[in-house]
C-alpha atoms as one frame of an Amber mdcrd trajectory, in Angstrom:
protein
-158.520  99.289 -34.400-161.168  98.323 -36.933-160.199  97.874 -40.783-162.426
  98.424 -43.259-161.903  97.687 -47.281-160.696  99.973 -49.624-161.534 100.370
 -52.846-159.792 101.537 -56.258-160.560 101.503 -59.564-156.753 101.987 -60.321
-155.515  98.930 -59.856-152.707 100.374 -57.685-151.937  98.474 -54.804-149.276
 100.033 -51.702-147.045  99.485 -48.563-145.882 101.588 -46.217-142.450 101.905
 -44.344-142.577 103.185 -41.015-139.390 103.911 -38.344-139.970 103.076 -34.741
-140.813 105.759 -32.231-138.386 106.859 -29.892-140.685 108.419 -27.150-144.472
 108.070 -26.187-145.471 111.610 -28.353-143.368 110.118 -31.067-145.497 106.761
 -30.663-148.607 108.705 -30.425-148.090 110.246 -34.006-146.952 106.761 -35.166
-150.267 105.150 -34.340-151.927 108.128 -35.951-150.548 107.229 -39.427-151.128
 103.715 -39.004-154.758 105.240 -38.467-154.746 107.095 -40.717-153.114 104.879
 -43.699-155.013 101.652 -42.772-158.138 101.884 -44.846-155.912 101.752 -48.075
-155.626  98.186 -47.601-151.406  98.043 -48.049-150.745  95.032 -48.872-147.666
  94.528 -46.047-146.085  97.512 -44.365-142.578  97.411 -42.962-141.010  98.283
 -39.694-137.113  99.810 -39.777-134.181  98.093 -37.468-131.919 100.364 -36.389
-128.078  99.623 -36.839-126.333  97.785 -34.021-129.678  97.191 -32.859-130.105
 100.442 -31.615-134.075 100.018 -32.267-133.932  96.494 -31.808-136.623  96.421
 -28.868-138.981  99.408 -30.122-139.025  97.919 -33.496-140.368  94.542 -31.950
-142.619  96.234 -30.156-144.053  98.352 -32.723-144.716  94.657 -34.595-146.236
  93.265 -31.645-148.668  96.139 -31.752-149.406  96.001 -35.554-150.313  92.520
 -34.985-152.308  92.637 -32.179-154.309  95.595 -32.796-154.912  95.786 -36.650
-155.252  93.338 -39.555-151.940  94.514 -41.252-149.346  92.407 -42.392-145.946
  93.514 -41.152-142.798  93.162 -42.728-140.308  93.419 -39.451-136.632  95.307
 -40.980-133.134  93.041 -40.414-129.683  93.946 -40.697-126.248  92.455 -40.396
-124.731  95.647 -38.970-122.796  94.796 -35.402-124.103  91.541 -34.543-123.544
  87.664 -34.899-125.243  85.185 -36.942-126.743  83.616 -33.632-127.691  86.734
 -32.309-129.619  87.286 -35.527-131.417  84.165 -36.102-132.878  84.078 -32.363
-134.231  87.572 -33.412-135.723  85.971 -36.546-136.769  83.168 -34.654-138.968
  85.470 -31.609-140.404  87.383 -34.808-141.556  84.229 -35.939-143.057  82.956
 -33.174-144.981  86.053 -32.281-145.983  85.774 -35.769-143.580  87.783 -38.231
-144.023  85.509 -41.598-141.717  88.457 -43.482-138.856  89.673 -43.730-137.035
  92.986 -45.424-133.945  92.251 -44.971-130.785  94.851 -45.465-126.808  94.693
 -45.311-127.376  97.810 -43.075-125.963 100.835 -43.171-122.640 101.107 -40.701
-123.094 102.889 -37.352-120.960 105.892 -38.309-124.351 106.319 -40.413-124.848
 106.918 -43.929-121.693 106.597 -46.322-119.446 105.626 -43.641-117.156 101.919
 -43.927-119.457  99.433 -43.290-116.987  96.640 -41.614-118.840  92.852 -41.208
-118.096  91.599 -37.869-116.719  87.752 -38.331-118.482  86.535 -36.600-121.640
  87.826 -38.365-123.893  87.647 -41.737-121.209  89.819 -44.503-124.339  90.955
 -46.715-127.467  90.588 -47.400-126.684  87.730 -49.607-125.805  85.676 -46.796
-128.467  87.113 -44.731-131.400  85.556 -47.121-129.807  82.307 -47.289-130.083
  82.377 -43.417-133.593  83.220 -43.198-134.287  80.754 -45.746-132.671  77.813
 -43.353-134.762  78.731 -40.303-138.201  79.235 -42.482-139.857  79.283 -45.675
-140.841  83.440 -45.058-141.454  85.812 -47.600-137.939  88.010 -48.206-137.764
  91.630 -49.876-134.929  93.166 -50.294-133.152  96.459 -51.161-132.279  97.299
 -55.180-130.471 100.098 -56.105-131.988 101.819 -59.490-128.656 104.391 -59.569
-126.426 101.604 -58.446-125.301 101.130 -54.582-123.098 103.893 -53.676-120.504
 101.864 -52.655-120.842  99.236 -55.570-118.153 100.033 -58.923-120.432  99.419
 -61.301-124.054  98.412 -62.610-123.007  95.470 -63.020-121.585  93.839 -59.698
-124.523  95.578 -58.612-127.322  93.221 -60.218-124.498  90.498 -59.564-125.343
  91.476 -56.359-129.403  91.630 -56.374-128.928  87.968 -58.474-127.823  86.273
 -55.849-130.027  87.497 -53.020-133.118  86.163 -55.949-130.778  82.941 -55.688
-131.052  82.673 -51.613-134.260  83.027 -51.692-135.366  86.672 -52.105-139.576
  87.291 -53.562-139.107  90.980 -54.203-137.201  93.606 -54.621-137.974  97.214
 -53.009-136.182 100.241 -54.724-134.200 103.124 -53.243-136.212 105.542 -53.797
-136.045 108.262 -57.782-137.245 110.636 -58.949-136.556 109.908 -62.875-138.482
 107.025 -64.158-136.801 105.744 -66.731-133.785 105.611 -64.621-136.006 103.118
 -62.646-137.093 101.536 -66.037-133.525 100.974 -67.350-132.442  99.518 -64.151
-135.311  96.853 -64.544-134.401  96.224 -68.035-130.828  95.458 -66.529-132.306
  93.002 -64.430-134.205  90.968 -66.409-131.561  90.812 -68.843-129.688  89.197
 -66.244-133.051  86.802 -65.094-133.948  88.388 -61.745-137.767  88.000 -62.246
-139.305  88.288 -59.207-140.895  91.669 -58.676-139.106  94.916 -58.357-141.546
  97.203 -56.219-140.615 101.079 -57.199-139.886 102.870 -53.281-141.573 106.247
 -53.584-140.196 108.695 -51.125-143.147 111.969 -50.773-141.043 115.220 -50.564
-141.321 116.707 -47.417-138.698 118.782 -46.817-136.804 119.486 -50.532-133.742
 120.707 -48.928-133.481 117.592 -46.511-134.140 115.134 -49.263-131.721 116.625
 -51.971-128.658 116.147 -48.771-129.891 112.725 -48.324-130.164 111.542 -51.816
-126.530 112.556 -52.505-125.569 110.877 -49.746-126.983 107.959 -50.959-126.301
 108.106 -54.947-129.998 109.435 -55.309-130.171 112.151 -58.365-132.323 114.947
 -58.088-133.109 116.073 -61.851-133.046 119.758 -62.245-136.297 119.876 -63.289
-138.135 118.977 -60.132-136.014 121.022 -58.124-137.297 124.033 -60.044-140.565
 123.166 -58.850-139.804 123.646 -55.252-137.743 127.190 -55.708-138.366 129.722
 -53.436-140.960 127.209 -51.243-138.303 127.006 -48.373-140.893 129.133 -45.835
-143.929 127.637 -47.696-144.964 124.598 -45.962-148.482 123.667 -47.528-147.400
 124.905 -51.045-144.637 123.114 -50.708-146.817 119.881 -49.402-149.393 120.927
 -52.415-146.237 120.331 -54.717-144.899 117.760 -54.001-148.283 115.435 -53.698
-149.179 116.600 -57.430-145.116 116.075 -58.261-145.493 112.300 -56.319-149.026
 111.265 -57.961-147.493 112.545 -61.554-144.582 110.383 -60.689-146.802 107.246
 -59.860-149.227 107.651 -62.603-146.291 106.864 -64.813-145.209 104.182 -64.056
-148.794 102.512 -63.854-148.400 103.184 -67.674-145.610 101.683 -67.718-146.692
  98.812 -66.380-146.047  99.110 -62.468-149.095  98.476 -60.418-147.149  98.085
 -56.929-145.822 100.665 -54.650-143.658 101.288 -51.131-144.316 103.943 -49.812
-141.415 105.405 -47.360-144.000 107.344 -45.073-141.277 109.404 -42.202-144.700
 107.922 -40.488-146.205 111.546 -41.647-150.066 110.023 -43.141-151.393 113.538
 -44.516-149.124 113.840 -47.503-149.358 110.032 -48.380-153.034 109.917 -47.740
-153.394 112.657 -50.129-151.321 110.962 -52.879-152.972 108.087 -52.015-156.401
 109.657 -52.719-155.336 111.346 -56.038-154.232 108.266 -56.993-157.786 106.861
 -57.018-157.205 104.661 -53.865-160.844 105.146 -51.341-161.806 104.026 -48.462
-165.333 101.949 -48.314-168.142 102.759 -46.056-167.680 101.001 -42.930-169.878
  97.126 -43.289-171.617  95.541 -39.897-170.224  96.203 -36.522-168.659  99.400
 -37.970-171.557 100.831 -39.932-173.406 100.623 -37.164-171.060 102.336 -35.019
-170.601 104.734 -37.604-174.546 105.312 -37.129-174.309 105.722 -33.783-171.960
 108.380 -33.344
């Protein structure tokens, strides 16, 4: 896959999250999405990892292909779920040998699904704090971790939640990526809490383009993220109107990001759901542009 340069006068930097495909058709869709979004020159692209290693091989295959066929920088998701420390460490070494230098270290959800009770294995990493420390023992990786502007649903209060993030940072985390949110004041208050607690690593907003409002509202409810009434009103009556829904979503998402830039934020992580068109539209609105091909790419384009 050829890579072209991206030009942006906005100062905005983006990264993208993908999930590993479950079928040949889904793999084709994933690679169409990667090819569509690659010209935005993301700082990195992350690939998720299912509970208990349920997508371990597919994640590894996707990461390998990104390394071999693109100039993108991959970040491999890693969880503690249903695996011993030795098993997790071996996966890390395999990734390192493949060329991976960046991990997204997560505790992970219960195999029972979002909202299910998490039970750590006695011989495993109990949480992301321990996982980050384990990664740093193996190599000096770049490590992104999760952050929750409305606190993790299992945290009793914000103080506990912020303390968990601080412990991850103390063990070597270099970036925090937030759970999606739709009220920028919520994000700003969270960052203020983190800074007061002595957390100074970048806290990158996780941005979720709304493909289906009903589905994302259901997921938000399960994960403790709130949906402002004014946002819900924008999608009223559009349940069967995908085209208009897409326009509304692109406009809102760009509006959200631009407001965050006015608050001093420049890096954004998009949860793509392996669907490129809406994310591409949002990036275009934000001022990200693919430059004209140069060198061999230009010659190939002229001959086409």
